[in-house]
XYZ file of C-alpha atoms in Angstrom:
695
model
C 12.096 70.437 -7.162
C 9.268 72.793 -6.177
C 9.967 72.067 -2.512
C 13.230 74.023 -2.827
C 11.550 76.974 -4.544
C 8.667 77.247 -2.083
C 9.239 80.768 -0.736
C 5.973 81.089 1.118
C 7.153 79.319 4.252
C 10.941 79.596 4.314
C 12.194 83.030 5.362
C 14.809 84.395 3.037
C 13.420 86.600 0.309
C 10.278 87.971 1.879
C 9.416 89.534 5.205
C 12.183 89.627 7.794
C 11.099 87.055 10.341
C 13.239 87.044 13.441
C 12.809 85.428 16.804
C 10.203 86.851 19.151
C 11.082 84.379 21.898
C 12.139 85.937 25.180
C 15.711 85.426 26.338
C 17.791 85.536 29.491
C 18.386 89.276 29.492
C 21.619 91.210 29.294
C 25.050 90.366 30.606
C 25.504 91.506 34.186
C 29.304 91.555 33.824
C 29.100 94.068 31.009
C 26.287 96.130 32.500
C 26.644 96.458 36.234
C 23.409 98.425 36.526
C 21.198 95.526 35.388
C 18.684 94.153 37.871
C 19.251 90.471 38.624
C 15.950 88.572 38.650
C 15.050 85.171 40.056
C 12.270 84.663 37.511
C 10.722 86.507 34.642
C 7.513 85.340 33.138
C 4.183 86.016 31.515
C 0.591 85.917 32.618
C -2.188 85.426 30.036
C -5.522 86.726 31.265
C -9.036 87.581 30.262
C -9.778 91.150 31.334
C -13.182 92.833 31.386
C -13.599 96.113 33.322
C -17.376 95.747 32.960
C -17.383 92.765 35.329
C -17.901 93.174 39.105
C -14.790 94.105 41.120
C -12.795 91.017 41.986
C -13.816 89.184 38.798
C -12.375 91.527 36.197
C -9.021 89.769 35.964
C -9.093 86.030 35.196
C -5.709 84.317 34.874
C -5.637 81.661 32.162
C -1.995 80.648 32.164
C 1.462 81.374 33.576
C 4.666 80.939 31.623
C 8.431 81.411 31.614
C 9.530 84.560 29.798
C 12.637 82.828 28.459
C 10.525 80.540 26.274
C 7.465 82.754 25.694
C 6.823 84.790 22.572
C 6.447 88.560 22.402
C 5.093 89.447 18.982
C 4.573 92.814 17.290
C 3.057 95.054 20.003
C 4.755 92.902 22.636
C 8.280 93.044 21.227
C 9.125 96.047 23.418
C 8.802 93.767 26.464
C 11.620 91.533 25.268
C 13.748 94.578 24.458
C 13.036 96.138 27.859
C 14.037 92.995 29.703
C 17.242 92.607 27.691
C 18.253 96.216 28.377
C 17.375 96.479 32.082
C 17.490 92.972 33.570
C 19.531 89.802 33.680
C 18.870 86.366 35.115
C 20.261 85.611 38.561
C 23.053 83.072 38.794
C 20.686 80.767 40.669
C 17.157 81.505 39.378
C 14.204 79.764 40.955
C 12.849 76.744 39.103
C 9.101 76.841 38.580
C 8.688 74.917 35.326
C 6.792 72.090 37.023
C 4.153 74.567 38.209
C 3.888 76.808 35.156
C 3.804 73.945 32.652
C 0.843 72.187 34.267
C -2.537 73.899 34.487
C -3.645 71.692 37.377
C -0.645 72.743 39.470
C -1.128 76.393 38.493
C -4.788 76.425 39.499
C -4.112 74.634 42.780
C -1.395 77.145 43.729
C -3.784 80.075 43.186
C -6.371 78.376 45.396
C -3.808 77.379 48.044
C -2.489 80.940 48.369
C -5.977 82.458 48.649
C -6.334 83.931 45.156
C -9.046 81.668 43.724
C -10.980 84.738 42.533
C -8.221 85.382 39.976
C -8.961 82.083 38.237
C -12.026 81.084 36.196
C -14.165 78.372 37.834
C -12.143 75.213 37.111
C -12.431 71.473 37.738
C -10.227 68.504 36.829
C -11.321 65.086 35.571
C -9.710 61.809 34.533
C -9.163 61.352 30.791
C -11.758 58.597 30.592
C -15.089 58.919 28.817
C -18.240 58.183 30.805
C -21.854 58.725 29.841
C -22.376 61.037 32.835
C -19.151 63.041 32.431
C -20.654 65.978 30.506
C -23.501 66.366 32.986
C -21.089 66.320 35.942
C -18.916 68.994 34.337
C -21.845 71.328 33.694
C -23.119 70.840 37.253
C -19.690 71.334 38.842
C -19.105 74.574 36.917
C -22.742 75.709 37.191
C -23.056 76.146 33.442
C -26.576 75.749 32.079
C -25.963 77.665 28.868
C -22.915 79.208 27.281
C -19.635 77.375 26.804
C -16.835 75.645 28.658
C -13.156 75.374 27.710
C -11.537 71.933 27.693
C -7.766 71.986 28.252
C -4.972 69.464 28.568
C -2.987 70.088 31.739
C 0.502 70.070 30.241
C 0.065 71.628 26.807
C 0.567 75.244 25.727
C 0.005 77.621 22.803
C -3.527 76.420 22.149
C -2.727 72.715 21.712
C -5.638 70.698 23.088
C -7.814 73.761 23.792
C -11.424 73.177 22.708
C -14.204 75.696 23.371
C -17.483 73.767 23.504
C -21.109 74.945 23.839
C -22.886 73.187 26.701
C -25.271 71.332 24.391
C -22.386 69.767 22.393
C -20.177 68.816 25.337
C -21.023 65.106 25.503
C -20.434 64.514 21.790
C -17.091 66.341 21.864
C -15.890 64.508 24.981
C -16.746 61.191 23.349
C -14.459 62.068 20.415
C -11.617 63.473 22.510
C -11.518 60.531 24.926
C -12.051 57.643 22.493
C -8.890 56.723 20.550
C -9.344 54.525 17.462
C -9.743 50.821 18.135
C -7.411 49.884 15.261
C -4.531 52.218 16.060
C -2.110 50.748 13.524
C -4.489 51.292 10.609
C -5.363 54.792 11.785
C -1.715 55.742 12.291
C -0.712 54.396 8.870
C -3.399 56.530 7.244
C -2.543 59.568 9.358
C 1.168 59.243 8.551
C 0.528 59.879 4.842
C -0.527 63.475 5.545
C 1.430 64.034 8.750
C 3.239 67.107 7.380
C -0.019 68.804 6.339
C -2.220 70.869 8.639
C -5.527 69.207 9.526
C -8.913 70.415 10.683
C -9.336 71.797 14.196
C -11.175 68.948 15.910
C -9.098 66.332 14.097
C -5.835 67.816 15.396
C -7.245 68.416 18.872
C -8.358 64.778 19.080
C -4.792 63.741 18.275
C -3.457 65.965 21.075
C -5.919 64.432 23.515
C -5.256 60.821 22.522
C -1.469 61.158 22.760
C -1.302 63.202 25.962
C 0.563 61.666 28.917
C -1.165 63.470 31.796
C -4.034 61.429 33.319
C -6.206 64.505 33.965
C -7.705 67.324 31.943
C -9.155 70.585 33.220
C -12.372 72.346 32.300
C -12.826 76.095 32.759
C -15.940 78.176 32.554
C -15.575 80.235 29.387
C -14.959 83.901 30.159
C -14.495 86.883 27.869
C -12.462 90.074 27.644
C -13.679 93.524 26.805
C -13.964 93.760 22.982
C -10.738 95.099 21.469
C -10.304 96.838 18.084
C -7.598 95.784 15.673
C -5.736 98.118 13.364
C -7.002 97.743 9.809
C -10.111 95.788 10.816
C -13.615 97.105 11.482
C -14.547 94.306 13.889
C -14.001 93.891 17.625
C -12.062 90.959 19.064
C -12.292 88.907 22.252
C -8.569 89.056 22.997
C -6.261 87.650 25.642
C -4.153 90.146 27.574
C -0.524 89.116 28.053
C 1.429 90.903 30.773
C 5.088 90.291 31.615
C 6.768 90.584 35.003
C 10.132 90.104 36.699
C 10.617 88.840 40.246
C 13.695 89.870 42.181
C 14.630 89.370 45.786
C 16.859 92.150 47.163
C 19.244 91.330 49.994
C 20.129 93.622 52.875
C 23.239 93.308 55.006
C 23.067 93.913 58.754
C 25.029 96.716 60.371
C 27.691 94.206 61.402
C 28.155 93.143 57.755
C 28.011 89.498 58.756
C 24.385 88.569 58.147
C 22.493 88.622 54.876
C 18.734 89.007 55.228
C 16.667 87.675 52.330
C 13.553 89.718 51.618
C 10.352 88.503 49.937
C 10.040 88.759 46.171
C 9.455 92.161 44.658
C 7.712 92.385 41.289
C 8.490 94.683 38.373
C 5.941 94.957 35.572
C 7.450 95.015 32.095
C 4.329 95.830 30.077
C 1.459 94.156 28.296
C -0.363 93.811 24.993
C -3.409 92.114 23.509
C -3.175 88.818 21.639
C -6.131 88.591 19.284
C -8.001 85.580 17.882
C -8.266 84.887 14.182
C -11.715 86.414 13.624
C -13.719 89.217 15.289
C -16.832 88.718 17.352
C -20.003 88.026 15.342
C -22.385 90.926 14.860
C -25.360 88.846 16.026
C -25.767 85.646 17.999
C -26.299 82.543 15.922
C -25.521 78.875 15.650
C -21.817 78.399 14.916
C -19.529 75.377 14.838
C -16.535 74.526 17.003
C -14.111 75.925 14.436
C -15.859 79.310 14.369
C -16.003 79.506 18.170
C -12.326 78.566 18.421
C -11.331 81.187 15.861
C -13.172 83.893 17.831
C -12.016 82.961 21.346
C -8.565 81.323 21.305
C -5.717 83.803 20.816
C -2.800 81.371 20.535
C -0.984 81.227 17.223
C 2.080 79.466 15.872
C 2.108 80.930 12.379
C 3.797 83.988 10.912
C 0.475 85.836 11.179
C 0.824 87.549 14.559
C -2.386 89.283 15.662
C -1.771 91.829 18.412
C -3.010 95.205 19.645
C -1.855 97.781 22.214
C -3.538 97.936 25.609
C -4.863 101.003 27.425
C -2.402 102.028 30.206
C -5.317 102.470 32.640
C -6.398 98.895 32.053
C -2.833 97.724 32.607
C -2.682 99.482 35.951
C -5.837 97.724 37.140
C -4.378 94.385 36.080
C -1.096 95.137 37.859
C -2.968 96.114 40.999
C -4.886 92.832 41.012
C -1.871 90.609 40.347
C 0.848 92.332 42.409
C -0.157 90.716 45.732
C -0.673 87.299 44.142
C 2.263 86.463 41.885
C 5.151 86.965 44.368
C 3.428 84.675 46.870
C 2.507 82.046 44.291
C 6.030 81.883 42.886
C 7.597 81.996 46.338
C 5.697 78.874 47.422
C 5.376 77.342 43.955
C 8.172 74.793 44.221
C 6.346 71.508 43.654
C 8.138 69.188 46.082
C 7.728 65.485 46.718
C 6.331 66.168 50.185
C 3.777 68.625 48.791
C 2.654 66.111 46.147
C 2.299 63.286 48.671
C 0.225 65.514 50.966
C -1.998 67.365 48.508
C -2.658 64.593 45.984
C -2.622 61.533 48.252
C -6.287 60.805 47.406
C -5.557 60.598 43.677
C -2.908 57.931 43.160
C -2.866 58.348 39.395
C -2.175 62.083 39.318
C 0.156 61.688 42.299
C 2.192 59.181 40.268
C 2.306 61.516 37.280
C 3.351 64.456 39.474
C 6.124 62.437 41.130
C 7.396 61.386 37.720
C 7.339 65.008 36.530
C 9.395 66.138 39.529
C 11.800 63.248 38.955
C 12.214 64.278 35.315
C 13.101 67.809 36.434
C 15.875 66.618 38.775
C 17.406 63.758 36.762
C 20.311 65.744 35.281
C 21.705 66.718 38.690
C 20.339 63.936 40.918
C 19.985 60.848 38.778
C 19.783 58.278 41.579
C 17.091 60.220 43.430
C 15.155 60.607 40.198
C 15.226 56.855 39.547
C 13.936 56.241 43.064
C 11.033 58.626 42.468
C 10.191 56.966 39.160
C 10.025 53.643 40.987
C 7.747 55.138 43.657
C 5.505 56.620 40.984
C 5.226 53.289 39.159
C 4.143 51.524 42.362
C 1.256 53.963 42.756
C -0.334 52.997 39.421
C -2.546 49.932 39.400
C -1.657 47.731 36.447
C -4.625 47.589 34.034
C -6.077 44.073 33.756
C -6.254 44.228 29.955
C -3.592 46.239 28.164
C -5.401 45.981 24.852
C -8.243 48.139 26.203
C -6.701 51.559 25.553
C -10.038 53.384 25.763
C -10.917 51.843 29.126
C -7.528 52.497 30.731
C -6.326 55.611 28.924
C -5.169 57.478 32.103
C -3.359 54.474 33.618
C -1.567 53.446 30.440
C -0.521 57.009 29.633
C 1.092 57.446 33.075
C 2.897 54.087 32.937
C 4.181 54.973 29.470
C 5.255 58.418 30.712
C 7.297 56.805 33.491
C 8.971 54.273 31.190
C 9.996 56.802 28.559
C 11.456 59.103 31.252
C 13.448 56.257 32.794
C 14.674 55.615 29.258
C 15.967 59.173 29.125
C 17.909 58.455 32.335
C 19.600 55.549 30.552
C 20.378 57.814 27.609
C 21.997 60.297 29.997
C 24.374 57.512 30.973
C 24.976 56.705 27.287
C 23.218 53.336 27.694
C 21.406 53.591 24.386
C 20.258 49.972 24.162
C 18.668 50.144 27.621
C 17.049 53.440 26.676
C 15.644 51.999 23.444
C 14.222 49.003 25.311
C 12.391 51.295 27.737
C 11.077 53.495 24.927
C 9.738 50.410 23.154
C 8.096 49.377 26.420
C 6.483 52.821 26.665
C 5.088 52.391 23.148
C 3.766 48.909 23.873
C 1.834 50.325 26.809
C 0.649 53.457 25.016
C 1.175 53.291 21.238
C 0.104 56.916 20.732
C 2.909 58.347 22.899
C 4.392 60.903 20.489
C 7.376 61.710 22.715
C 8.354 58.039 22.986
C 8.229 57.731 19.181
C 10.487 60.793 18.926
C 12.973 59.448 21.473
C 13.128 56.087 19.725
C 13.806 58.009 16.528
C 16.707 59.727 18.284
C 18.071 56.309 19.181
C 17.788 55.176 15.551
C 19.629 58.312 14.433
C 22.330 57.742 17.048
C 23.032 54.187 15.849
C 22.822 55.074 12.142
C 19.416 53.525 11.335
C 18.195 56.574 9.454
C 15.298 54.851 7.650
C 13.870 53.657 10.963
C 14.513 57.111 12.398
C 12.445 58.706 9.632
C 9.560 56.342 10.370
C 9.668 57.103 14.109
C 9.794 60.855 13.538
C 6.868 60.714 11.104
C 4.805 58.834 13.684
C 5.698 61.412 16.336
C 4.600 64.246 14.031
C 1.398 62.408 13.126
C 0.566 62.077 16.830
C 1.615 65.581 17.914
C 1.737 68.045 15.003
C 2.783 70.960 17.262
C 5.815 69.120 18.713
C 8.825 70.916 17.224
C 11.617 68.423 17.916
C 10.341 65.586 15.649
C 10.330 67.934 12.645
C 13.956 68.760 13.319
C 14.798 65.104 13.992
C 13.086 64.145 10.730
C 15.071 66.793 8.874
C 18.315 65.477 10.366
C 17.575 61.846 9.440
C 16.554 62.820 5.911
C 19.668 64.959 5.575
C 21.967 62.189 6.794
C 20.567 59.793 4.205
C 20.957 62.532 1.562
C 17.240 62.920 0.877
C 17.326 66.694 0.449
C 13.716 66.923 -0.761
C 12.511 65.050 2.321
C 14.647 67.170 4.634
C 13.367 70.387 3.059
C 9.749 69.190 3.324
C 10.281 68.545 7.044
C 11.734 72.045 7.503
C 8.862 73.709 5.657
C 6.314 71.830 7.766
C 8.172 72.908 10.914
C 8.417 76.547 9.822
C 4.689 76.723 9.091
C 4.087 76.137 12.798
C 7.333 77.523 14.263
C 8.552 80.279 11.893
C 11.725 81.102 13.819
C 12.956 77.543 14.536
C 16.757 77.921 14.125
C 17.475 74.189 13.773
C 15.003 73.940 10.894
C 16.601 77.018 9.322
C 20.028 75.401 9.550
C 18.844 72.136 7.992
C 17.062 74.027 5.198
C 20.104 76.219 4.555
C 22.382 73.186 4.402
C 19.992 71.405 2.009
C 20.048 74.398 -0.311
C 23.840 74.616 -0.072
C 24.287 71.006 -1.202
C 21.670 71.352 -3.949
C 23.366 74.504 -5.255
C 26.805 72.904 -5.124
C 25.705 69.643 -6.750
C 22.271 69.921 -8.436
C 22.275 66.188 -9.168
C 20.164 66.355 -12.311
C 18.036 69.267 -11.133
C 17.915 72.191 -13.539
C 17.642 75.707 -12.126
C 17.474 78.876 -14.173
C 19.822 81.751 -13.231
C 16.903 83.519 -11.525
C 15.998 80.385 -9.567
C 19.633 79.865 -8.627
C 19.820 83.401 -7.276
C 16.574 82.926 -5.407
C 17.778 79.703 -3.789
C 21.065 81.354 -2.803
C 19.227 84.225 -1.140
C 16.961 81.808 0.730
C 19.924 79.722 1.886
C 21.833 82.803 3.059
C 18.814 84.073 4.996
C 18.241 80.707 6.660
C 21.894 80.201 7.630
C 22.196 83.791 8.862
C 19.199 83.332 11.145
C 20.546 80.023 12.461
C 23.926 81.640 13.148
C 22.367 84.513 15.106
C 20.144 82.260 17.177
C 22.734 79.573 17.966
C 26.276 80.981 17.795
C 27.373 78.213 20.180
C 26.599 75.600 17.506
C 28.103 77.562 14.608
C 31.337 76.102 13.214
C 33.969 77.019 10.627
C 32.352 74.604 8.192
C 29.007 76.342 8.652
C 30.671 79.660 7.865
C 32.101 78.188 4.653
C 28.575 77.180 3.603
C 27.300 80.682 4.349
C 30.158 82.268 2.390
C 29.419 79.940 -0.518
C 25.722 80.832 -0.866
C 26.574 84.533 -0.533
C 29.549 84.482 -2.897
C 29.968 84.977 -6.622
C 30.790 82.024 -8.914
C 34.482 82.948 -8.776
C 34.452 83.107 -4.972
C 32.564 79.815 -4.730
C 35.196 77.988 -6.745
C 37.805 78.827 -4.090
C 35.815 77.372 -1.180
C 36.245 73.722 -0.112
C 33.231 71.410 -0.186
C 31.600 70.713 3.175
C 30.367 67.308 4.310
C 26.879 66.693 5.637
C 26.639 67.311 9.357
C 23.936 68.076 11.905
C 23.590 70.155 15.018
C 22.953 68.419 18.299
C 19.376 68.722 19.505
C 18.903 69.347 23.218
C 16.206 66.807 24.021
C 18.459 65.726 26.886
C 22.020 66.487 27.940
C 24.173 63.394 28.347
C 27.357 65.444 28.207
C 26.891 66.880 31.699
C 26.721 63.487 33.385
C 29.703 62.277 31.351
C 31.757 65.348 32.264
C 30.878 64.938 35.910
C 31.972 61.298 35.936
C 35.228 61.974 34.086
C 36.179 64.768 36.455
C 35.157 62.683 39.452
C 37.745 60.160 38.263
C 40.293 62.963 37.895
C 39.615 64.113 41.451
C 40.096 60.690 42.980
C 43.233 60.224 40.900
C 44.555 63.420 42.465
C 43.797 62.155 45.977
C 45.455 58.793 45.317
C 48.461 60.517 43.754
C 48.878 62.768 46.786
C 48.709 60.001 49.378
C 50.548 57.468 47.224
C 53.397 59.839 46.452
C 53.905 60.670 50.097
C 53.897 57.045 51.198
C 56.207 55.791 48.456
C 58.731 58.564 49.029
C 58.544 58.108 52.825
C 58.300 61.775 53.623
C 56.543 62.166 56.985
C 57.234 65.901 56.935
C 54.914 66.355 53.946
C 52.352 63.667 54.749
C 50.296 66.031 56.888
C 50.315 68.657 54.167
C 49.253 66.109 51.541
C 46.473 64.765 53.743
C 45.243 68.295 54.444
C 45.111 69.189 50.752
C 43.379 65.942 49.831
C 40.863 66.276 52.677
C 40.090 69.871 51.736
C 39.545 68.814 48.156
C 37.248 65.973 49.175
C 35.304 68.148 51.641
C 34.853 70.804 48.994
C 33.547 68.251 46.512
C 31.088 66.814 49.011
C 29.879 70.225 50.179
C 29.138 71.204 46.594
C 27.307 67.883 46.073
C 29.556 66.998 43.160
C 27.965 69.720 41.034
C 30.876 72.127 40.898
C 32.205 70.201 37.921
C 29.293 71.219 35.734
C 29.711 74.907 36.482
C 33.279 74.775 35.262
C 32.271 73.581 31.803
C 28.676 74.719 31.163
C 28.147 78.413 30.517
C 24.493 78.468 31.547
C 24.799 76.671 34.889
C 25.662 78.255 38.207
C 25.799 77.533 41.916
C 25.196 79.763 44.942
C 28.179 81.708 46.262
C 30.673 80.264 43.788
C 31.188 80.553 40.058
C 32.398 78.055 37.521
C 35.674 79.937 37.065
C 36.307 79.857 40.800
C 35.842 76.094 40.793
C 38.259 75.708 37.910
C 40.866 77.890 39.632
C 40.448 75.959 42.872
C 41.152 72.602 41.259
C 43.974 74.078 39.200
C 45.621 75.453 42.339
C 45.338 72.077 44.062
C 46.895 70.353 41.095
C 49.794 72.823 40.849
C 50.526 72.609 44.575
C 50.459 68.825 44.480
C 52.735 68.598 41.447
C 55.167 71.148 42.884
C 55.285 69.345 46.236
C 55.886 65.971 44.657
C 58.606 67.429 42.429
C 60.403 68.893 45.445
C 59.944 65.650 47.346
C 61.418 63.678 44.467
C 64.376 66.038 44.109
C 65.309 66.514 47.786
C 63.663 63.623 49.612
C 64.006 63.840 53.381
C 66.732 66.434 52.979
C 64.486 69.206 51.752
C 64.723 72.154 54.205
C 61.002 72.269 55.161
C 61.590 74.186 58.405
C 63.553 76.931 56.615
C 60.847 77.241 53.933
C 58.047 77.519 56.508
C 59.975 80.162 58.511
C 60.623 82.128 55.310
C 56.916 82.078 54.423
C 55.913 83.195 57.924
C 58.368 86.093 57.960
């Protein structure tokens, strides 16, 4: 029962915790003065004005502003973007570049801005006795520290700051999964919802990662920064936000649109601070202490930020203004680019091809499947699959490919095929947290909630920062009416992701059902009031963050937890239900196929009606309409359907509403023509009608 009364981690009666995640800006239709941007993002840097010119700004990471966090001193950035900017109807897609540190570093080097990056090298995720020595030689680090990073992780997951003398021992731990994985995973599962020690959790991130490479950076520092209410100085990370827009100019003849290069607007910046200040004197410290004084990423409610000097911001802007527009302009990671740049590294080339295929599968499923097949052929099959330590990079890439092909099957609603591929991914690489999560989604879909709980717990045990398994676990527990288990999953999620709206909704629904039917639980009036307040706060937050998911039944639950006993008695009971998680979007492919069928039915109806009624006068008109419809569909690459039903999608030069009106007009014309044909046959006065229209 204490899990319901735990107020420390569930917002509702304490501090007002709202989302600090960036959004998509304002609505251009309502505010015509908003600037339409192709991309808005963040840049995390180490900044030290004491360093020589050219080395003062060191870019650590790029990110998408729509999914980045802007806490405390950075909240004004989110507000500024929402009030002055909006996303373009066809924004550029740079997730493949920004979500992989190897791609990011290579783009800086390719565009001639290597001085903006710390010295960096990439290595295969395979332990060798000489690996530490090679790293220190490549980065020219005799003393000091290096930073080990996983290529495709963010928010501090997998980041380990290591002194040079401890590098070999740490690499041995990070790159050596347990021999008896089943026994280790069973033991780990028992405490999966609890936070572990730093190196223990980082080892888990490294073992379960799907990218075959990791990167190592020379550790660099920022100028010491004070924090309000603290006497110490902190080695912070400076986060700056920017918006890229590409103005168009029309020629004097108004018939040619000239596209200009990207222009950059700076939205502001602030310091993100680590957990502890710099030590007063040098001394021997452990990995945990170094991490707490260097790494500024945080997932908890405790947001540590500080304002930045405007003069320092201007120097940062000056250094980055020439670089970012060029990097994002050429940052589309294409198949041709991958095959050219990474042709010497088959393993990373295969991973990169699979990542690009995953990005295109919703709109171009057949092309994506072809790329997955090409990627698989580039990986040499390990001779002994039981040797996970010896073939960690190869097995992780093969597993990555299989689980992504499984998602393609799920997009087509082929759940059994998807489950088979996800099981194959787990046989290859049993520590693949994402594959465990996806198999749990399959179990939830087919009603095997007990198996779903087990899969979600394994996913959490293998990737404790992965938000979706917590929400999937909460859903499975809720559907099997284990409210304590569902609430425990939500609390564990909210400890790491305080503003997760899906977890808030699950927690609010758990409290609603417990309040409506205690089921043997005894709550005092004060506890009942406390639970009601917590439920109302959680459901309110979920409603604000996801109004598209909110239903009439959800509103009844909210009214119930807010109402008096008399008001509650008038409200109908609500059944258990869950919100749909967006791990993938099968609905778009289904809608496209259904409307493809509708289109061809229209074409057949037009031609068939004309032939059956033997009306040569209207056959040309019918053929013209059908041909125009078909040409339009082909020119839009069959994607116009999605824009007519999905609010967030768009296509160049045409909107979803225009597509809907176009098809509606075709349908009305066809029906009207066939009705006239049926009524008048060959006797309909076509010539008189045409002359009347012309005059």
